[in-house]
Short mmCIF file of C-alpha atoms in Angstrom, two decimals:
data_model
loop_
_atom_site.label_atom_id
_atom_site.label_comp_id
_atom_site.label_asym_id
_atom_site.label_seq_id
_atom_site.Cartn_x
_atom_site.Cartn_y
_atom_site.Cartn_z
CA MET A 1 87.14 -50.46 -171.25
CA THR A 2 84.92 -47.97 -169.18
CA GLU A 3 86.83 -45.24 -167.47
CA ALA A 4 85.68 -42.55 -165.02
CA VAL A 5 85.76 -38.73 -165.20
CA ALA A 6 84.28 -36.23 -162.62
CA ALA A 7 81.90 -33.50 -163.62
CA VAL A 8 81.63 -30.41 -161.31
CA ASP A 9 78.27 -28.72 -162.43
CA LEU A 10 77.49 -25.72 -160.52
CA GLY A 11 74.02 -24.04 -161.04
CA ALA A 12 72.34 -20.89 -159.88
CA THR A 13 70.42 -22.71 -157.12
CA SER A 14 72.43 -25.88 -156.51
CA GLY A 15 75.52 -27.66 -157.28
CA ARG A 16 76.50 -31.36 -157.94
CA VAL A 17 79.66 -33.41 -158.30
CA MET A 18 78.99 -36.52 -160.73
CA LEU A 19 81.07 -39.42 -161.86
CA GLY A 20 80.84 -39.98 -165.50
CA TYR A 21 81.50 -43.44 -166.83
CA VAL A 22 82.27 -43.75 -170.51
CA GLY A 23 83.26 -46.60 -172.67
CA ARG A 24 82.33 -48.16 -175.98
CA GLY A 25 78.39 -47.65 -176.20
CA GLU A 26 78.28 -46.75 -172.54
CA LEU A 27 77.59 -43.51 -170.97
CA ARG A 28 76.21 -43.24 -167.31
CA LEU A 29 76.12 -40.79 -164.36
CA VAL A 30 76.57 -41.53 -160.64
CA PRO A 31 75.89 -38.54 -158.51
CA VAL A 32 78.30 -38.31 -155.45
CA ALA A 33 77.47 -35.04 -154.06
CA ARG A 34 74.66 -32.49 -154.18
CA PHE A 35 74.76 -29.06 -152.34
CA SER A 36 72.60 -25.84 -152.35
CA ASN A 37 73.84 -22.57 -153.97
CA GLY A 38 72.49 -19.13 -153.92
CA PRO A 39 72.87 -15.43 -153.12
CA VAL A 40 73.92 -13.95 -149.92
CA THR A 41 73.20 -10.38 -148.91
CA ARG A 42 76.08 -8.34 -147.72
CA SER A 43 76.30 -4.54 -147.19
CA ASP A 44 77.26 -3.70 -150.68
CA GLY A 45 74.72 -5.94 -152.44
CA LEU A 46 74.15 -9.58 -153.62
CA HIS A 47 76.96 -12.13 -153.69
CA TRP A 48 77.88 -15.60 -154.35
CA ASP A 49 78.89 -17.51 -151.18
CA ILE A 50 82.02 -18.59 -153.02
CA ASP A 51 83.81 -19.77 -150.00
CA ALA A 52 80.99 -22.35 -149.29
CA LEU A 53 80.95 -23.31 -152.98
CA TRP A 54 84.53 -23.91 -152.97
CA ARG A 55 84.39 -26.03 -149.84
CA ASP A 56 81.41 -28.00 -151.29
CA VAL A 57 83.27 -28.76 -154.49
CA ARG A 58 86.12 -30.18 -152.52
CA ALA A 59 83.85 -32.19 -150.59
CA GLY A 60 82.25 -33.55 -153.58
CA LEU A 61 85.65 -34.42 -155.16
CA ARG A 62 86.64 -36.31 -151.99
CA ALA A 63 83.52 -38.35 -152.36
CA ALA A 64 84.38 -38.98 -156.07
CA ALA A 65 87.96 -40.00 -155.10
CA ARG A 66 86.74 -42.53 -152.44
CA LEU A 67 84.70 -44.35 -155.31
CA GLU A 68 87.19 -43.74 -158.17
CA PRO A 69 90.72 -43.01 -156.99
CA GLY A 70 92.05 -43.48 -160.55
CA LEU A 71 89.89 -40.66 -161.86
CA ARG A 72 91.13 -39.55 -165.34
CA SER A 73 90.03 -36.05 -165.33
CA ILE A 74 87.87 -33.22 -163.67
CA GLY A 75 85.90 -30.62 -165.29
CA VAL A 76 83.91 -27.64 -164.13
CA ASP A 77 81.03 -25.79 -165.49
CA THR A 78 78.92 -23.08 -164.09
CA TRP A 79 76.41 -20.21 -164.98
CA ALA A 80 77.69 -17.44 -167.00
CA VAL A 81 78.73 -13.66 -166.69
CA ASP A 82 79.79 -13.43 -163.03
CA TYR A 83 83.57 -13.41 -161.96
CA GLY A 84 86.03 -12.74 -159.34
CA LEU A 85 88.80 -10.42 -159.41
CA ILE A 86 92.27 -11.81 -158.59
CA ALA A 87 95.39 -10.02 -157.16
CA SER A 88 98.54 -11.44 -156.00
CA SER A 89 97.02 -11.73 -152.35
CA GLY A 90 94.20 -14.08 -154.09
CA LEU A 91 90.43 -13.25 -154.48
CA LEU A 92 89.71 -9.61 -153.63
CA ALA A 93 85.97 -10.17 -152.91
CA ALA A 94 83.16 -12.81 -153.36
CA PRO A 95 81.78 -12.55 -156.84
CA PHE A 96 78.60 -10.39 -157.20
CA HIS A 97 75.65 -12.17 -157.97
CA TYR A 98 74.00 -11.20 -161.47
CA ARG A 99 70.76 -10.36 -159.95
CA ASP A 100 72.43 -7.48 -158.09
CA ASP A 101 71.28 -4.24 -159.63
CA ARG A 102 74.63 -2.49 -159.39
CA SER A 103 75.35 -3.21 -163.09
CA LEU A 104 72.54 -0.86 -164.05
CA ALA A 105 75.06 2.00 -163.71
CA GLY A 106 77.34 0.07 -165.87
CA VAL A 107 74.72 0.02 -168.83
CA GLU A 108 74.56 3.69 -168.87
CA SER A 109 78.30 4.24 -168.69
CA VAL A 110 78.89 1.62 -171.48
CA HIS A 111 76.15 2.95 -173.81
CA ALA A 112 77.57 6.58 -173.43
CA ILE A 113 80.55 5.21 -175.20
CA VAL A 114 79.13 2.59 -177.49
CA SER A 115 75.67 2.41 -178.71
CA PRO A 116 73.53 -0.81 -178.28
CA THR A 117 73.57 -1.16 -182.18
CA ASP A 118 77.14 -0.99 -182.40
CA LEU A 119 77.82 -3.14 -179.35
CA TYR A 120 75.67 -6.01 -181.01
CA ALA A 121 77.66 -5.77 -184.09
CA LEU A 122 80.82 -6.40 -182.18
CA ASN A 123 79.68 -9.07 -179.49
CA GLY A 124 76.41 -10.23 -180.76
CA LEU A 125 74.89 -10.53 -177.36
CA GLN A 126 71.43 -9.78 -176.16
CA GLU A 127 70.95 -6.80 -174.04
CA LEU A 128 71.02 -7.97 -170.34
CA HIS A 129 71.97 -5.57 -167.69
CA PHE A 130 74.12 -8.16 -165.91
CA ASN A 131 76.43 -9.00 -168.76
CA THR A 132 79.97 -9.07 -167.56
CA LEU A 133 81.10 -5.81 -169.54
CA PHE A 134 78.39 -3.87 -167.66
CA GLN A 135 79.53 -5.34 -164.27
CA LEU A 136 83.22 -4.65 -165.22
CA ALA A 137 82.18 -1.04 -166.04
CA VAL A 138 81.31 -0.60 -162.28
CA ASP A 139 84.23 -2.52 -161.04
CA ALA A 140 86.93 -0.94 -163.36
CA GLY A 141 88.17 1.24 -160.36
CA VAL A 142 89.87 -1.64 -158.54
CA PRO A 143 93.57 -0.85 -159.16
CA GLU A 144 94.91 -3.90 -157.44
CA ALA A 145 93.13 -6.36 -159.64
CA GLU A 146 95.23 -8.40 -161.88
CA THR A 147 92.93 -11.03 -163.50
CA MET A 148 89.15 -11.21 -164.16
CA LEU A 149 88.05 -15.01 -163.87
CA LEU A 150 84.67 -16.19 -164.54
CA VAL A 151 83.26 -18.55 -161.84
CA PRO A 152 84.21 -21.82 -163.59
CA ASP A 153 87.64 -20.45 -164.40
CA LEU A 154 88.01 -19.30 -160.73
CA ILE A 155 87.29 -22.87 -159.68
CA ASP A 156 89.76 -24.34 -162.24
CA PHE A 157 92.41 -21.71 -161.05
CA TRP A 158 92.10 -22.91 -157.26
CA LEU A 159 92.36 -26.49 -158.60
CA THR A 160 95.42 -26.04 -161.07
CA GLY A 161 96.97 -22.59 -160.48
CA ARG A 162 96.36 -21.62 -164.10
CA ARG A 163 94.63 -18.37 -164.76
CA VAL A 164 92.68 -18.88 -168.33
CA ALA A 165 89.27 -18.09 -169.74
CA GLU A 166 87.45 -21.00 -171.53
CA ARG A 167 85.71 -19.54 -174.71
CA THR A 168 82.12 -20.68 -174.33
CA ASN A 169 81.63 -18.82 -171.02
CA ALA A 170 84.02 -15.85 -172.15
CA SER A 171 81.51 -15.47 -175.10
CA THR A 172 78.96 -14.35 -172.51
CA THR A 173 81.02 -11.36 -171.37
CA GLY A 174 80.29 -9.10 -174.37
CA LEU A 175 83.95 -8.54 -174.63
CA LEU A 176 84.64 -11.35 -177.12
CA ASP A 177 84.78 -10.49 -180.80
CA VAL A 178 81.73 -12.50 -182.18
CA ARG A 179 83.42 -13.13 -185.44
CA ASN A 180 86.76 -14.63 -184.39
CA GLY A 181 86.34 -15.59 -180.66
CA GLU A 182 89.33 -13.51 -179.41
CA TRP A 183 89.19 -10.69 -176.85
CA ASN A 184 88.16 -7.50 -178.60
CA THR A 185 91.10 -5.38 -177.34
CA VAL A 186 89.68 -2.35 -179.17
CA LEU A 187 86.47 -2.45 -177.35
CA ILE A 188 88.13 -3.20 -173.96
CA GLU A 189 90.17 -0.16 -174.45
CA ARG A 190 87.41 2.09 -175.46
CA LEU A 191 85.53 1.07 -172.27
CA GLY A 192 88.61 2.16 -170.25
CA LEU A 193 89.11 -1.50 -168.97
CA PRO A 194 92.71 -2.76 -168.28
CA LEU A 195 93.86 -5.26 -170.75
CA ARG A 196 95.64 -7.11 -167.88
CA LEU A 197 92.37 -8.30 -166.61
CA PHE A 198 91.74 -10.64 -169.52
CA PRO A 199 93.44 -13.94 -169.37
CA LYS A 200 94.36 -16.39 -172.08
CA LEU A 201 91.55 -18.03 -173.92
CA VAL A 202 91.31 -21.74 -174.18
CA ASN A 203 88.87 -24.03 -176.11
CA ALA A 204 86.62 -26.70 -174.53
CA GLY A 205 88.74 -29.74 -174.32
CA SER A 206 91.91 -28.20 -173.45
CA SER A 207 93.92 -29.52 -170.70
CA LEU A 208 94.69 -27.18 -167.76
CA GLY A 209 97.10 -29.35 -166.27
CA THR A 210 97.19 -31.45 -163.15
CA LEU A 211 95.70 -30.72 -159.66
CA LEU A 212 97.83 -28.62 -157.38
CA PRO A 213 99.73 -30.96 -154.88
CA ALA A 214 97.81 -29.63 -151.90
CA ILE A 215 94.61 -30.02 -153.57
CA ALA A 216 95.32 -33.57 -154.78
CA ASP A 217 96.24 -34.52 -151.24
CA GLU A 218 93.22 -32.98 -149.63
CA VAL A 219 90.76 -34.55 -152.02
CA GLY A 220 92.52 -37.99 -152.14
CA LEU A 221 93.35 -37.98 -156.03
CA GLY A 222 96.65 -38.76 -157.57
CA PRO A 223 99.01 -35.95 -158.70
CA SER A 224 98.50 -36.88 -162.26
CA THR A 225 94.91 -36.11 -162.21
CA VAL A 226 94.22 -33.59 -164.87
CA VAL A 227 91.76 -30.75 -165.01
CA THR A 228 90.13 -30.39 -168.45
CA ALA A 229 88.44 -27.13 -169.78
CA VAL A 230 84.88 -28.12 -170.69
CA GLY A 231 82.06 -26.14 -172.09
CA SER A 232 82.22 -24.16 -168.83
CA HIS A 233 79.06 -22.23 -169.59
CA ASP A 234 76.44 -24.73 -168.38
CA THR A 235 74.24 -24.12 -171.38
CA ALA A 236 77.08 -24.93 -173.80
CA SER A 237 77.60 -28.34 -171.90
CA ALA A 238 73.63 -28.97 -171.79
CA VAL A 239 73.38 -28.08 -175.63
CA LEU A 240 76.28 -30.60 -176.50
CA ALA A 241 74.20 -33.28 -174.72
CA VAL A 242 70.88 -32.73 -176.73
CA PRO A 243 70.04 -36.22 -177.85
CA ALA A 244 69.22 -35.16 -181.45
CA THR A 245 69.45 -37.39 -184.44
CA GLY A 246 69.20 -34.65 -187.01
CA ASP A 247 70.20 -30.99 -187.53
CA ASP A 248 66.75 -29.47 -187.57
CA PHE A 249 65.89 -29.06 -184.05
CA ALA A 250 65.41 -26.23 -181.25
CA TYR A 251 66.73 -26.67 -177.80
CA ILE A 252 65.41 -25.46 -174.39
CA SER A 253 67.82 -25.88 -171.76
CA CYS A 254 65.34 -25.45 -168.93
CA GLY A 255 66.05 -24.83 -165.42
CA THR A 256 66.39 -21.59 -163.29
CA TRP A 257 66.63 -19.91 -166.79
CA GLY A 258 64.95 -21.26 -170.10
CA LEU A 259 67.78 -20.82 -172.84
CA VAL A 260 65.63 -21.20 -175.95
CA GLY A 261 67.32 -21.29 -179.52
CA VAL A 262 69.03 -23.16 -182.38
CA GLU A 263 72.55 -24.17 -183.11
CA LEU A 264 74.23 -22.48 -185.99
CA GLU A 265 77.83 -22.51 -187.67
CA GLN A 266 77.69 -18.84 -187.98
CA PRO A 267 76.23 -15.83 -185.85
CA VAL A 268 73.16 -13.76 -186.69
CA LEU A 269 74.03 -10.07 -186.36
CA THR A 270 71.06 -8.52 -188.17
CA GLU A 271 69.11 -5.57 -186.65
CA GLN A 272 66.03 -7.81 -186.51
CA ALA A 273 68.07 -10.25 -184.18
CA ARG A 274 69.28 -7.37 -181.99
CA ALA A 275 65.75 -6.00 -181.76
CA ALA A 276 64.38 -9.38 -180.77
CA ASN A 277 67.11 -9.54 -178.04
CA PHE A 278 68.71 -12.75 -179.33
CA THR A 279 72.27 -13.61 -178.49
CA ASN A 280 75.26 -15.42 -180.22
CA GLU A 281 77.07 -17.47 -177.70
CA GLY A 282 79.91 -19.83 -178.13
CA GLY A 283 79.39 -23.46 -178.24
CA VAL A 284 81.70 -26.46 -178.11
CA ASP A 285 83.77 -27.01 -181.32
CA GLY A 286 83.08 -23.48 -182.45
CA ARG A 287 79.41 -23.89 -182.73
CA VAL A 288 77.08 -20.89 -182.11
CA ARG A 289 74.30 -21.02 -179.66
CA PHE A 290 71.69 -18.43 -181.18
CA LEU A 291 69.34 -18.17 -178.27
CA HIS A 292 67.09 -15.96 -176.13
CA ASN A 293 66.99 -16.12 -172.30
CA VAL A 294 63.63 -16.75 -170.85
CA MET A 295 62.92 -16.43 -167.12
CA GLY A 296 62.36 -20.06 -166.71
CA LEU A 297 61.52 -22.12 -163.63
CA TRP A 298 62.86 -19.22 -161.52
CA LEU A 299 59.29 -18.28 -161.44
CA ILE A 300 58.16 -21.51 -159.90
CA SER A 301 60.99 -21.73 -157.50
CA GLU A 302 60.65 -18.33 -156.08
CA SER A 303 56.88 -18.72 -155.87
CA LEU A 304 57.37 -22.00 -153.81
CA ARG A 305 59.93 -20.11 -151.56
CA ASP A 306 57.41 -17.52 -150.82
CA TRP A 307 54.68 -20.14 -150.09
CA GLY A 308 57.03 -21.90 -147.79
CA THR A 309 56.62 -25.23 -149.45
CA ASP A 310 58.85 -27.55 -151.56
CA ASP A 311 55.98 -29.95 -152.50
CA LEU A 312 56.05 -29.22 -156.30
CA ALA A 313 54.82 -32.74 -157.27
CA GLU A 314 51.46 -31.99 -155.49
CA LEU A 315 51.18 -28.55 -156.84
CA LEU A 316 51.87 -29.84 -160.46
CA LYS A 317 49.12 -32.41 -159.93
CA GLN A 318 46.73 -29.77 -159.01
CA ALA A 319 47.73 -27.49 -161.73
CA ALA A 320 47.22 -30.12 -164.34
CA ALA A 321 43.58 -30.57 -163.03
CA VAL A 322 42.85 -26.74 -163.35
CA VAL A 323 39.95 -26.19 -165.70
CA ARG A 324 39.32 -22.41 -165.17
CA GLU A 325 41.13 -20.11 -167.74
CA VAL A 326 44.43 -18.82 -166.36
CA ALA A 327 46.42 -15.87 -167.50
CA VAL A 328 49.01 -16.30 -170.15
CA PHE A 329 51.35 -13.57 -169.12
CA ASP A 330 54.76 -12.16 -170.48
CA ALA A 331 57.28 -14.68 -168.74
CA ASP A 332 60.04 -12.41 -170.02
CA ASP A 333 58.91 -9.29 -168.12
CA PRO A 334 61.97 -7.79 -166.29
CA SER A 335 59.80 -7.21 -163.18
CA PHE A 336 60.28 -10.95 -162.36
CA LEU A 337 64.10 -10.82 -162.40
CA ALA A 338 64.62 -9.93 -158.61
CA PRO A 339 64.22 -12.49 -155.88
CA GLY A 340 61.14 -12.35 -153.38
CA ASP A 341 57.45 -12.06 -153.50
CA MET A 342 57.00 -13.67 -156.95
CA PRO A 343 53.15 -14.54 -156.68
CA ALA A 344 52.25 -10.91 -155.71
CA ARG A 345 54.34 -9.62 -158.54
CA ILE A 346 52.72 -12.02 -160.91
CA ALA A 347 49.24 -10.99 -159.44
CA ALA A 348 50.14 -7.36 -159.92
CA HIS A 349 51.28 -7.78 -163.58
CA CYS A 350 48.17 -9.70 -164.55
CA ALA A 351 45.99 -6.98 -163.07
CA ALA A 352 47.77 -4.41 -164.76
CA HIS A 353 47.33 -6.12 -168.08
CA ASP A 354 43.71 -7.14 -167.82
CA LEU A 355 44.50 -10.63 -167.36
CA PRO A 356 42.70 -12.96 -164.94
CA VAL A 357 44.54 -13.00 -161.53
CA PRO A 358 45.14 -16.62 -160.13
CA HIS A 359 43.25 -17.30 -156.92
CA SER A 360 44.90 -20.35 -155.77
CA ARG A 361 48.45 -21.80 -155.83
CA ALA A 362 47.48 -24.44 -158.37
CA GLU A 363 46.18 -21.64 -160.64
CA PHE A 364 49.39 -19.69 -160.18
CA VAL A 365 51.50 -22.81 -161.12
CA ARG A 366 49.33 -23.52 -164.25
CA SER A 367 49.38 -19.78 -165.23
CA ILE A 368 53.30 -19.74 -164.93
CA LEU A 369 53.61 -23.06 -166.85
CA GLU A 370 51.01 -21.92 -169.67
CA SER A 371 53.04 -18.74 -169.89
CA LEU A 372 56.42 -20.31 -170.07
CA ALA A 373 55.24 -22.75 -172.86
CA ALA A 374 53.66 -19.88 -174.76
CA THR A 375 56.99 -17.89 -174.47
CA PHE A 376 59.01 -20.98 -175.41
CA ALA A 377 57.07 -21.66 -178.41
CA ARG A 378 57.14 -18.03 -179.55
CA THR A 379 60.83 -17.84 -179.12
CA VAL A 380 61.55 -21.11 -180.97
CA ARG A 381 59.51 -19.65 -183.90
CA VAL A 382 61.42 -16.23 -183.75
CA ALA A 383 64.82 -18.25 -183.56
CA SER A 384 63.88 -20.16 -186.87
CA GLU A 385 62.76 -17.14 -188.72
CA LEU A 386 65.68 -14.88 -187.76
CA SER A 387 68.31 -17.72 -188.65
CA GLY A 388 66.65 -19.20 -191.54
CA LYS A 389 67.08 -22.72 -189.89
CA ALA A 390 64.15 -25.13 -190.23
CA VAL A 391 62.86 -26.57 -186.93
CA ASP A 392 60.89 -29.77 -186.83
CA ALA A 393 61.36 -30.67 -183.13
CA ILE A 394 62.08 -29.25 -179.84
CA HIS A 395 64.57 -30.81 -177.26
CA ILE A 396 63.98 -29.84 -173.65
CA VAL A 397 66.86 -30.73 -171.50
CA GLY A 398 67.76 -30.16 -167.79
CA GLY A 399 65.41 -30.18 -164.84
CA GLY A 400 62.43 -28.75 -166.66
CA SER A 401 62.54 -31.92 -168.91
CA GLN A 402 61.00 -33.70 -165.71
CA ASN A 403 58.08 -31.39 -165.75
CA VAL A 404 55.42 -33.54 -167.81
CA LEU A 405 52.90 -30.65 -167.92
CA LEU A 406 55.41 -28.15 -169.07
CA CYS A 407 56.62 -30.56 -171.80
CA GLN A 408 53.09 -31.07 -172.79
CA LEU A 409 51.88 -27.39 -172.85
CA THR A 410 55.08 -26.64 -174.92
CA ALA A 411 54.15 -29.27 -177.57
CA ASP A 412 50.75 -27.88 -177.62
CA ALA A 413 51.79 -24.26 -177.96
CA SER A 414 54.41 -24.86 -180.61
CA GLY A 415 52.53 -27.56 -182.59
CA LEU A 416 55.92 -29.38 -182.73
CA PRO A 417 56.95 -32.76 -181.04
CA VAL A 418 58.91 -32.24 -177.98
CA PHE A 419 61.65 -34.62 -176.64
CA ALA A 420 62.37 -34.28 -172.97
CA GLY A 421 65.64 -35.29 -171.31
CA PRO A 422 68.11 -35.86 -170.29
CA THR A 423 67.76 -34.17 -166.97
CA GLU A 424 71.37 -33.95 -166.27
CA ALA A 425 72.30 -32.67 -169.73
CA THR A 426 74.88 -30.23 -168.44
CA ALA A 427 76.79 -32.75 -166.52
CA ILE A 428 76.65 -35.26 -169.41
CA GLY A 429 78.08 -32.66 -171.86
CA ASN A 430 80.76 -31.87 -169.30
CA VAL A 431 81.58 -35.60 -169.28
CA LEU A 432 81.68 -35.98 -172.92
CA VAL A 433 84.18 -33.29 -173.51
CA GLN A 434 86.53 -34.77 -170.91
CA ALA A 435 86.25 -38.10 -172.26
CA ARG A 436 87.18 -37.19 -175.74
CA ALA A 437 89.93 -34.83 -174.34
CA VAL A 438 91.70 -37.74 -172.56
CA GLY A 439 91.10 -40.25 -175.35
CA ILE A 440 88.23 -42.19 -173.77
CA LEU A 441 86.14 -41.54 -176.84
CA ASN A 442 86.58 -39.64 -180.12
CA GLY A 443 84.29 -38.13 -182.79
CA ASN A 444 82.31 -35.03 -183.60
CA ILE A 445 79.27 -33.46 -181.61
CA GLU A 446 76.98 -35.65 -183.76
CA SER A 447 78.53 -38.85 -182.69
CA MET A 448 78.58 -37.70 -179.13
CA ARG A 449 74.76 -36.91 -179.34
CA SER A 450 74.24 -40.32 -180.80
CA LEU A 451 75.75 -41.87 -177.65
CA VAL A 452 73.43 -39.63 -175.35
CA ALA A 453 70.30 -40.73 -177.45
CA LEU A 454 71.35 -44.39 -177.09
CA THR A 455 72.01 -44.35 -173.29
CA PHE A 456 69.54 -41.57 -172.25
CA PRO A 457 66.55 -41.93 -174.67
CA PRO A 458 64.28 -38.93 -174.43
CA VAL A 459 60.43 -39.04 -173.82
CA ARG A 460 58.31 -37.72 -176.68
CA TYR A 461 55.33 -35.39 -176.39
CA LEU A 462 52.99 -34.96 -179.35
CA PRO A 463 50.80 -31.80 -179.68
CA ARG A 464 47.26 -32.46 -178.73
CA HIS A 465 45.90 -30.17 -181.24
#
């Protein structure tokens, strides 16, 4: 019998609520709500519009309830690292956006106490200035704060009243012990952070209880509807939904960011891995996502915003027809992290590095995609070398899997077959964890991936040379 769960999937530029229908040999998604998401500028910097996001989540759940009033479960995933501070009075302030530069001061203060080498040995995370521990180093002087809740845990708290931290997202804070998956209390105390801020850790698949009565009434669901902790870091959910039929694959979860890596049983904590800025993040069922963050389709979306157009399809068509040599630049350069004026920054970067400066929008798009493909291919190669894991195929999931030119260029640059899709991998992974938790299906990750491959067969791209 097919049953329904709801996936709340919140990305850095948009959010969605989807119904997932799961049964014997069946897995399908029905979108019920989509909404925009993004930073808002306030007097003290960039924040998330968390009130609007929470309102949109509730509206999406109402839409889900109208179609499926007997919904079995709800699961929430979002981006990583950002958090809200909770006091008895509620949320103290809207969470800061990870692109706000206030955390740069936190990097300095943390490294004055723990060196980058020692920090990597403890948490296994790549050096990103917006990692949670650097943000918390700036926020530590908020005496009224009782609990730190990462964004998906914050939404779960508002749904259920429970304050917990789901492990896949908690692994991105830099404050989890990379070897045992528990809060590193010694590190937390060395950094002068209050231990009270860190809630109980739970695994993906844990029940968080039922909806608060007021929320159940508002969205039109029964009081027995449960909320399930999923792989609440969206990349953890996306990697779970890779439709791989073997183990020797690399993945690229491609959206605003390109998360490029391999799945392992144990972390890689070598100096070479630290120098290459690879991270060891938690996956569902204790797997390790050994990966590197690449700037991703942020480069495209910011360029479109600057040009005042959303006609990506036409630009991709024009970009595919470009025959002039275009610049292949470093898509990882930190100068591309902040919002605004992306084409000008790309042009300046190319000029500064003696690369041909794109002349048209089509050339800019082609240059970005060539650069992303080259960076993806290089990162896959390095992930394989550092981990010792053989890679014979690349799976691209997420929004980037729809970009035919990017998928083909990645196959060309890597010399490996690329399997593209599913587009909504994060929501699918979210649904699968819920379905297993409430008993709709059972099995390990490989069996869940087999179901994805059966119901969302990927598109194959072969290298052209």
